[in-house]
């Protein structure tokens, strides 16, 4: 068994080298599993990713080779929804901006409490639009209900959930004070919120993304935030990760950023690791993985 202990990410050439002669791969969302890697490791029998998202993996290429892919759905639902709601609140009430203001010594008698001082946006009573009503989207809706929000949702496949009004994506963007993204990144959702869709968003709205970076056009979002058309954003995921220092979102005070920590609690990460291990052990024992993204390989 080869175990990469870091430090840092394992570069593609290193992953190829480590995998030589291995039966299976247990990987993270930072490991790219593409056709080139699969061609270089023809003996690979399974892949188990410690993630629910599998956009770092060429699933079709695995399926063509009959290789099962395991993932870790379910266990990170509430943790990720907590992160999304934390970003929503932080962006609405300008929490990181206010924190920096105090620490930087700017809270002085000349620059103190006043009626318009650090005013943000009310969450209670506002309308939340959920893009993607899977398990995490539904968990987000439950949190929003606790804050007295009206909840709209759009989902690619038809879905009915009590207390949530299903609408088209366009209507959702036009009506929502807050928009939270919860779709998986796939060819059909890449750039789903492009410049045209962002232009539909309500003036003064807030966008939260804890799903994947490639779903939202970052440059169009940065333009809308810089011009003041959108009030704020809470962004946990980026097109390129780690995010390059020149990403325009990082220069904006009305953007709250976190480094892809949606599922980052000790307990949830332990549960994800357990699921990834259980999937791998099943594959090593010649059994079907309990959580398999491409179960057709078993037919
Ligand atoms: C996943 O598992 O895909 C999440 O992005 C991890 O936070």
mmCIF file of C-alpha atoms and ligand atoms in Angstrom:
data_model
loop_
_atom_site.group_PDB
_atom_site.id
_atom_site.type_symbol
_atom_site.label_atom_id
_atom_site.label_comp_id
_atom_site.label_asym_id
_atom_site.label_seq_id
_atom_site.Cartn_x
_atom_site.Cartn_y
_atom_site.Cartn_z
ATOM 1 C CA UNK A 1 0.000 0.000 0.000
ATOM 2 C CA UNK A 2 1.359 3.432 -0.989
ATOM 3 C CA UNK A 3 0.181 6.351 1.161
ATOM 4 C CA UNK A 4 0.861 9.973 0.226
ATOM 5 C CA UNK A 5 1.435 11.882 3.468
ATOM 6 C CA UNK A 6 2.190 15.233 1.846
ATOM 7 C CA UNK A 7 3.221 17.886 2.427
ATOM 8 C CA UNK A 8 0.889 19.489 -0.102
ATOM 9 C CA UNK A 9 -0.773 18.043 -3.141
ATOM 10 C CA UNK A 10 0.507 15.022 -4.989
ATOM 11 C CA UNK A 11 1.395 16.213 -8.521
ATOM 12 C CA UNK A 12 -0.058 14.176 -11.457
ATOM 13 C CA UNK A 13 3.304 12.563 -12.280
ATOM 14 C CA UNK A 14 3.705 11.585 -8.623
ATOM 15 C CA UNK A 15 0.219 10.060 -8.530
ATOM 16 C CA UNK A 16 1.019 8.042 -11.665
ATOM 17 C CA UNK A 17 4.261 6.811 -10.143
ATOM 18 C CA UNK A 18 2.681 5.946 -6.765
ATOM 19 C CA UNK A 19 -0.121 4.020 -8.477
ATOM 20 C CA UNK A 20 2.139 1.727 -10.494
ATOM 21 C CA UNK A 21 1.182 -1.847 -9.627
ATOM 22 C CA UNK A 22 -1.745 -0.798 -7.401
ATOM 23 C CA UNK A 23 -5.178 -2.399 -7.595
ATOM 24 C CA UNK A 24 -7.084 0.628 -6.417
ATOM 25 C CA UNK A 25 -6.925 4.303 -5.586
ATOM 26 C CA UNK A 26 -8.376 6.114 -2.565
ATOM 27 C CA UNK A 27 -8.177 9.791 -3.500
ATOM 28 C CA UNK A 28 -9.233 13.301 -2.564
ATOM 29 C CA UNK A 29 -10.999 15.938 -4.647
ATOM 30 C CA UNK A 30 -7.591 17.492 -5.309
ATOM 31 C CA UNK A 31 -6.441 14.413 -7.264
ATOM 32 C CA UNK A 32 -7.244 14.452 -10.981
ATOM 33 C CA UNK A 33 -8.205 11.054 -12.377
ATOM 34 C CA UNK A 34 -8.322 11.380 -16.159
ATOM 35 C CA UNK A 35 -7.837 9.194 -19.211
ATOM 36 C CA UNK A 36 -4.087 9.816 -19.241
ATOM 37 C CA UNK A 37 -3.790 8.475 -15.683
ATOM 38 C CA UNK A 38 -6.015 5.476 -16.418
ATOM 39 C CA UNK A 39 -3.981 4.656 -19.547
ATOM 40 C CA UNK A 40 -0.806 4.793 -17.451
ATOM 41 C CA UNK A 41 -2.239 2.419 -14.807
ATOM 42 C CA UNK A 42 -4.008 -0.308 -16.813
ATOM 43 C CA UNK A 43 -4.300 -2.628 -13.802
ATOM 44 C CA UNK A 44 -6.445 -0.211 -11.772
ATOM 45 C CA UNK A 45 -9.599 -1.964 -10.560
ATOM 46 C CA UNK A 46 -11.371 0.689 -8.462
ATOM 47 C CA UNK A 47 -11.334 4.327 -7.382
ATOM 48 C CA UNK A 48 -12.756 5.520 -4.063
ATOM 49 C CA UNK A 49 -12.918 9.288 -3.611
ATOM 50 C CA UNK A 50 -13.288 10.906 -0.192
ATOM 51 C CA UNK A 51 -15.768 13.424 -1.602
ATOM 52 C CA UNK A 52 -19.335 13.583 -2.757
ATOM 53 C CA UNK A 53 -18.414 15.622 -5.846
ATOM 54 C CA UNK A 54 -16.627 13.670 -8.548
ATOM 55 C CA UNK A 55 -15.891 16.388 -11.092
ATOM 56 C CA UNK A 56 -12.157 15.728 -10.596
ATOM 57 C CA UNK A 57 -12.680 12.287 -12.084
ATOM 58 C CA UNK A 58 -13.499 11.260 -15.655
ATOM 59 C CA UNK A 59 -16.421 9.004 -14.693
ATOM 60 C CA UNK A 60 -17.148 8.017 -18.275
ATOM 61 C CA UNK A 61 -13.565 6.860 -18.788
ATOM 62 C CA UNK A 62 -13.837 4.731 -15.621
ATOM 63 C CA UNK A 63 -17.157 3.234 -16.716
ATOM 64 C CA UNK A 64 -15.784 2.388 -20.164
ATOM 65 C CA UNK A 65 -13.056 0.387 -18.406
ATOM 66 C CA UNK A 66 -15.521 -1.244 -15.984
ATOM 67 C CA UNK A 67 -13.893 0.496 -13.002
ATOM 68 C CA UNK A 68 -16.274 1.338 -10.126
ATOM 69 C CA UNK A 69 -16.057 4.782 -8.527
ATOM 70 C CA UNK A 70 -17.041 5.270 -4.886
ATOM 71 C CA UNK A 71 -17.986 8.564 -3.257
ATOM 72 C CA UNK A 72 -19.274 9.815 0.109
ATOM 73 C CA UNK A 73 -22.792 11.280 -0.174
ATOM 74 C CA UNK A 74 -25.103 11.998 2.755
ATOM 75 C CA UNK A 75 -22.674 12.426 5.641
ATOM 76 C CA UNK A 76 -21.675 15.980 4.702
ATOM 77 C CA UNK A 77 -25.155 17.356 4.032
ATOM 78 C CA UNK A 78 -25.768 19.298 7.251
ATOM 79 C CA UNK A 79 -22.167 20.412 7.635
ATOM 80 C CA UNK A 80 -22.126 21.876 4.124
ATOM 81 C CA UNK A 81 -25.511 23.549 4.581
ATOM 82 C CA UNK A 82 -24.182 25.082 7.820
ATOM 83 C CA UNK A 83 -21.241 26.532 5.881
ATOM 84 C CA UNK A 84 -23.541 27.902 3.183
ATOM 85 C CA UNK A 85 -25.788 29.534 5.765
ATOM 86 C CA UNK A 86 -22.776 30.920 7.647
ATOM 87 C CA UNK A 87 -21.532 32.522 4.419
ATOM 88 C CA UNK A 88 -25.007 33.871 3.714
ATOM 89 C CA UNK A 89 -25.201 35.543 7.127
ATOM 90 C CA UNK A 90 -21.592 36.747 7.027
ATOM 91 C CA UNK A 91 -22.065 38.302 3.578
ATOM 92 C CA UNK A 92 -25.447 39.823 4.448
ATOM 93 C CA UNK A 93 -24.191 41.403 7.659
ATOM 94 C CA UNK A 94 -20.651 42.153 6.411
ATOM 95 C CA UNK A 95 -19.060 40.221 9.284
ATOM 96 C CA UNK A 96 -15.498 39.761 7.888
ATOM 97 C CA UNK A 97 -15.417 43.353 6.647
ATOM 98 C CA UNK A 98 -16.441 44.611 10.094
ATOM 99 C CA UNK A 99 -13.911 42.311 11.762
ATOM 100 C CA UNK A 100 -11.092 43.709 9.583
ATOM 101 C CA UNK A 101 -12.300 47.261 10.292
ATOM 102 C CA UNK A 102 -11.982 46.796 14.046
ATOM 103 C CA UNK A 103 -8.659 44.926 13.939
ATOM 104 C CA UNK A 104 -7.127 47.497 11.571
ATOM 105 C CA UNK A 105 -7.778 50.194 14.181
ATOM 106 C CA UNK A 106 -10.356 52.032 12.076
ATOM 107 C CA UNK A 107 -13.068 52.057 14.759
ATOM 108 C CA UNK A 108 -12.322 55.481 16.148
ATOM 109 C CA UNK A 109 -14.359 58.386 17.521
ATOM 110 C CA UNK A 110 -14.240 59.964 14.078
ATOM 111 C CA UNK A 111 -15.506 56.775 12.507
ATOM 112 C CA UNK A 112 -17.939 55.347 15.035
ATOM 113 C CA UNK A 113 -21.484 54.139 15.495
ATOM 114 C CA UNK A 114 -23.929 56.074 13.324
ATOM 115 C CA UNK A 115 -27.323 55.194 11.824
ATOM 116 C CA UNK A 116 -25.763 54.058 8.560
ATOM 117 C CA UNK A 117 -22.650 52.469 10.106
ATOM 118 C CA UNK A 118 -21.946 48.985 8.623
ATOM 119 C CA UNK A 119 -25.539 48.476 7.589
ATOM 120 C CA UNK A 120 -26.180 45.214 5.772
ATOM 121 C CA UNK A 121 -29.114 43.260 4.523
ATOM 122 C CA UNK A 122 -31.886 41.576 6.504
ATOM 123 C CA UNK A 123 -32.012 37.789 6.239
ATOM 124 C CA UNK A 124 -35.248 37.289 8.191
ATOM 125 C CA UNK A 125 -38.233 37.643 5.921
ATOM 126 C CA UNK A 126 -36.103 37.727 2.754
ATOM 127 C CA UNK A 127 -36.463 35.350 -0.202
ATOM 128 C CA UNK A 128 -33.853 32.618 -0.700
ATOM 129 C CA UNK A 129 -33.445 30.946 -4.080
ATOM 130 C CA UNK A 130 -31.860 27.504 -4.011
ATOM 131 C CA UNK A 131 -30.191 26.380 -7.223
ATOM 132 C CA UNK A 132 -30.233 22.592 -7.004
ATOM 133 C CA UNK A 133 -32.649 20.994 -4.550
ATOM 134 C CA UNK A 134 -30.677 17.868 -3.670
ATOM 135 C CA UNK A 135 -29.942 16.859 -0.096
ATOM 136 C CA UNK A 136 -27.739 19.879 0.647
ATOM 137 C CA UNK A 137 -30.175 22.284 -1.031
ATOM 138 C CA UNK A 138 -32.994 20.875 1.102
ATOM 139 C CA UNK A 139 -30.877 21.205 4.265
ATOM 140 C CA UNK A 140 -30.270 24.839 3.309
ATOM 141 C CA UNK A 141 -34.032 25.318 2.923
ATOM 142 C CA UNK A 142 -34.609 23.969 6.450
ATOM 143 C CA UNK A 143 -32.159 26.506 7.850
ATOM 144 C CA UNK A 144 -33.810 29.299 5.854
ATOM 145 C CA UNK A 145 -37.247 28.314 7.186
ATOM 146 C CA UNK A 146 -35.883 28.778 10.718
ATOM 147 C CA UNK A 147 -34.990 32.357 9.781
ATOM 148 C CA UNK A 148 -38.467 33.055 8.425
ATOM 149 C CA UNK A 149 -37.276 33.175 4.822
ATOM 150 C CA UNK A 150 -39.462 32.422 1.844
ATOM 151 C CA UNK A 151 -37.794 29.642 -0.149
ATOM 152 C CA UNK A 152 -37.808 29.240 -3.933
ATOM 153 C CA UNK A 153 -35.923 26.473 -5.690
ATOM 154 C CA UNK A 154 -34.912 25.306 -9.116
ATOM 155 C CA UNK A 155 -33.861 21.761 -9.845
ATOM 156 C CA UNK A 156 -32.959 20.140 -13.157
ATOM 157 C CA UNK A 157 -35.214 17.142 -12.501
ATOM 158 C CA UNK A 158 -38.756 17.851 -11.266
ATOM 159 C CA UNK A 159 -38.966 17.753 -7.459
ATOM 160 C CA UNK A 160 -41.602 18.740 -4.917
ATOM 161 C CA UNK A 161 -40.682 19.531 -1.301
ATOM 162 C CA UNK A 162 -43.197 20.877 1.226
ATOM 163 C CA UNK A 163 -42.778 24.592 1.915
ATOM 164 C CA UNK A 164 -40.590 25.238 -1.148
ATOM 165 C CA UNK A 165 -41.899 26.909 -4.305
ATOM 166 C CA UNK A 166 -40.395 25.372 -7.444
ATOM 167 C CA UNK A 167 -39.728 27.922 -10.200
ATOM 168 C CA UNK A 168 -37.640 28.292 -13.348
ATOM 169 C CA UNK A 169 -34.023 29.334 -12.898
ATOM 170 C CA UNK A 170 -34.797 32.713 -14.476
ATOM 171 C CA UNK A 171 -37.714 33.383 -12.105
ATOM 172 C CA UNK A 172 -35.591 32.329 -9.145
ATOM 173 C CA UNK A 173 -32.862 34.816 -10.088
ATOM 174 C CA UNK A 174 -35.360 37.619 -10.663
ATOM 175 C CA UNK A 175 -37.147 37.129 -7.329
ATOM 176 C CA UNK A 176 -34.470 36.059 -4.831
ATOM 177 C CA UNK A 177 -32.733 38.342 -2.328
ATOM 178 C CA UNK A 178 -30.251 35.532 -1.673
ATOM 179 C CA UNK A 179 -29.222 32.818 -4.135
ATOM 180 C CA UNK A 180 -27.395 29.714 -2.923
ATOM 181 C CA UNK A 181 -25.834 27.247 -5.354
ATOM 182 C CA UNK A 182 -26.113 23.501 -4.618
ATOM 183 C CA UNK A 183 -25.820 21.686 -7.961
ATOM 184 C CA UNK A 184 -23.002 19.279 -8.753
ATOM 185 C CA UNK A 185 -20.497 20.395 -11.375
ATOM 186 C CA UNK A 186 -21.131 18.462 -14.586
ATOM 187 C CA UNK A 187 -21.105 19.422 -18.284
ATOM 188 C CA UNK A 188 -24.755 20.528 -17.978
ATOM 189 C CA UNK A 189 -24.062 22.837 -15.017
ATOM 190 C CA UNK A 190 -20.675 24.271 -16.040
ATOM 191 C CA UNK A 191 -21.097 28.052 -16.222
ATOM 192 C CA UNK A 192 -24.778 27.669 -15.298
ATOM 193 C CA UNK A 193 -24.711 31.126 -13.711
ATOM 194 C CA UNK A 194 -23.051 32.945 -16.610
ATOM 195 C CA UNK A 195 -22.992 36.710 -17.210
ATOM 196 C CA UNK A 196 -26.532 36.643 -18.642
ATOM 197 C CA UNK A 197 -27.948 34.784 -15.630
ATOM 198 C CA UNK A 198 -26.061 36.975 -13.146
ATOM 199 C CA UNK A 199 -27.544 40.018 -14.912
ATOM 200 C CA UNK A 200 -31.009 38.648 -14.097
ATOM 201 C CA UNK A 201 -30.325 38.698 -10.358
ATOM 202 C CA UNK A 202 -32.255 41.173 -8.283
ATOM 203 C CA UNK A 203 -30.338 44.428 -7.648
ATOM 204 C CA UNK A 204 -28.781 44.212 -4.195
ATOM 205 C CA UNK A 205 -28.960 40.406 -4.089
ATOM 206 C CA UNK A 206 -26.352 38.155 -2.438
ATOM 207 C CA UNK A 207 -24.868 35.037 -4.048
ATOM 208 C CA UNK A 208 -23.534 32.085 -2.037
ATOM 209 C CA UNK A 209 -21.597 29.228 -3.635
ATOM 210 C CA UNK A 210 -20.497 26.177 -1.679
ATOM 211 C CA UNK A 211 -20.931 23.754 -4.612
ATOM 212 C CA UNK A 212 -18.177 24.112 -7.228
ATOM 213 C CA UNK A 213 -16.384 27.043 -8.797
ATOM 214 C CA UNK A 214 -16.986 26.212 -12.446
ATOM 215 C CA UNK A 215 -20.740 26.704 -12.000
ATOM 216 C CA UNK A 216 -20.539 30.503 -11.584
ATOM 217 C CA UNK A 217 -18.778 32.882 -14.002
ATOM 218 C CA UNK A 218 -16.338 34.484 -11.552
ATOM 219 C CA UNK A 219 -15.444 37.470 -13.751
ATOM 220 C CA UNK A 220 -19.109 38.345 -14.353
ATOM 221 C CA UNK A 221 -19.811 37.948 -10.644
ATOM 222 C CA UNK A 222 -16.859 40.188 -9.737
ATOM 223 C CA UNK A 223 -18.116 42.860 -12.188
ATOM 224 C CA UNK A 224 -21.625 42.758 -10.698
ATOM 225 C CA UNK A 225 -20.212 43.046 -7.170
ATOM 226 C CA UNK A 226 -17.717 45.798 -8.026
ATOM 227 C CA UNK A 227 -20.422 47.912 -9.681
ATOM 228 C CA UNK A 228 -22.656 47.524 -6.628
ATOM 229 C CA UNK A 229 -25.427 45.828 -8.614
ATOM 230 C CA UNK A 230 -25.077 42.831 -6.313
ATOM 231 C CA UNK A 231 -24.624 43.583 -2.613
ATOM 232 C CA UNK A 232 -22.292 40.757 -1.633
ATOM 233 C CA UNK A 233 -21.202 37.175 -2.145
ATOM 234 C CA UNK A 234 -20.046 34.280 0.012
ATOM 235 C CA UNK A 235 -17.732 32.006 -1.943
ATOM 236 C CA UNK A 236 -16.207 28.743 -0.693
ATOM 237 C CA UNK A 237 -15.288 27.221 -4.065
ATOM 238 C CA UNK A 238 -13.380 28.564 -7.044
ATOM 239 C CA UNK A 239 -12.777 27.729 -10.688
ATOM 240 C CA UNK A 240 -9.095 27.191 -9.815
ATOM 241 C CA UNK A 241 -8.145 25.922 -6.366
ATOM 242 C CA UNK A 242 -6.128 26.968 -4.485
ATOM 243 C CA UNK A 243 -7.462 30.295 -5.738
ATOM 244 C CA UNK A 244 -4.809 32.431 -7.479
ATOM 245 C CA UNK A 245 -4.039 35.711 -5.688
ATOM 246 C CA UNK A 246 -5.131 37.736 -8.736
ATOM 247 C CA UNK A 247 -8.696 36.378 -8.759
ATOM 248 C CA UNK A 248 -10.780 39.606 -8.909
ATOM 249 C CA UNK A 249 -13.179 38.335 -6.230
ATOM 250 C CA UNK A 250 -10.376 38.520 -3.663
ATOM 251 C CA UNK A 251 -9.985 42.273 -4.181
ATOM 252 C CA UNK A 252 -13.608 43.043 -3.286
ATOM 253 C CA UNK A 253 -14.539 43.947 0.309
ATOM 254 C CA UNK A 254 -18.107 42.706 -0.216
ATOM 255 C CA UNK A 255 -16.984 39.130 -0.904
ATOM 256 C CA UNK A 256 -16.560 36.666 1.962
ATOM 257 C CA UNK A 257 -14.187 33.890 0.940
ATOM 258 C CA UNK A 258 -13.287 30.555 2.482
ATOM 259 C CA UNK A 259 -10.942 27.838 1.122
ATOM 260 C CA UNK A 260 -13.379 25.020 0.129
ATOM 261 C CA UNK A 261 -14.299 24.143 3.718
ATOM 262 C CA UNK A 262 -17.973 23.262 3.207
ATOM 263 C CA UNK A 263 -17.628 19.835 4.811
ATOM 264 C CA UNK A 264 -14.766 20.724 7.148
ATOM 265 C CA UNK A 265 -15.757 19.549 10.588
ATOM 266 C CA UNK A 266 -13.736 16.883 12.352
ATOM 267 C CA UNK A 267 -16.705 14.525 12.624
ATOM 268 C CA UNK A 268 -17.865 14.908 9.035
ATOM 269 C CA UNK A 269 -14.373 14.452 7.630
ATOM 270 C CA UNK A 270 -14.009 11.288 9.743
ATOM 271 C CA UNK A 271 -17.314 10.001 8.382
ATOM 272 C CA UNK A 272 -16.228 10.762 4.826
ATOM 273 C CA UNK A 273 -12.924 8.954 5.387
ATOM 274 C CA UNK A 274 -14.802 5.943 6.807
ATOM 275 C CA UNK A 275 -17.100 5.801 3.788
ATOM 276 C CA UNK A 276 -14.166 6.038 1.383
ATOM 277 C CA UNK A 277 -12.450 3.192 3.265
ATOM 278 C CA UNK A 278 -15.603 1.043 3.304
ATOM 279 C CA UNK A 279 -15.982 1.515 -0.468
ATOM 280 C CA UNK A 280 -12.343 0.550 -1.025
ATOM 281 C CA UNK A 281 -12.515 -2.497 1.247
ATOM 282 C CA UNK A 282 -15.656 -3.737 -0.545
ATOM 283 C CA UNK A 283 -13.868 -3.398 -3.892
ATOM 284 C CA UNK A 284 -10.778 -5.217 -2.577
ATOM 285 C CA UNK A 285 -13.044 -8.042 -1.412
ATOM 286 C CA UNK A 286 -14.623 -8.288 -4.856
ATOM 287 C CA UNK A 287 -17.941 -6.848 -3.674
ATOM 288 C CA UNK A 288 -19.974 -3.924 -4.964
ATOM 289 C CA UNK A 289 -19.119 -0.594 -3.332
ATOM 290 C CA UNK A 290 -21.953 0.541 -1.012
ATOM 291 C CA UNK A 291 -21.814 4.057 -2.516
ATOM 292 C CA UNK A 292 -21.006 3.766 -6.182
ATOM 293 C CA UNK A 293 -21.332 6.609 -8.704
ATOM 294 C CA UNK A 294 -21.347 4.286 -11.742
ATOM 295 C CA UNK A 295 -23.148 1.094 -10.591
ATOM 296 C CA UNK A 296 -23.667 0.114 -14.235
ATOM 297 C CA UNK A 297 -20.137 -1.358 -14.126
ATOM 298 C CA UNK A 298 -21.515 -4.188 -11.969
ATOM 299 C CA UNK A 299 -24.187 -5.208 -14.491
HETATM 300 C C1 LIG B 1 -17.180 17.180 -1.664
HETATM 301 O O1 LIG B 1 -17.091 16.173 -0.957
HETATM 302 O O2 LIG B 1 -17.358 17.132 -2.877
HETATM 303 C C2 LIG B 1 -17.097 18.488 -0.989
HETATM 304 O O3 LIG B 1 -16.854 19.524 -1.894
HETATM 305 C C3 LIG B 1 -16.050 18.473 0.115
HETATM 306 O O4 LIG B 1 -16.264 19.607 0.894
#
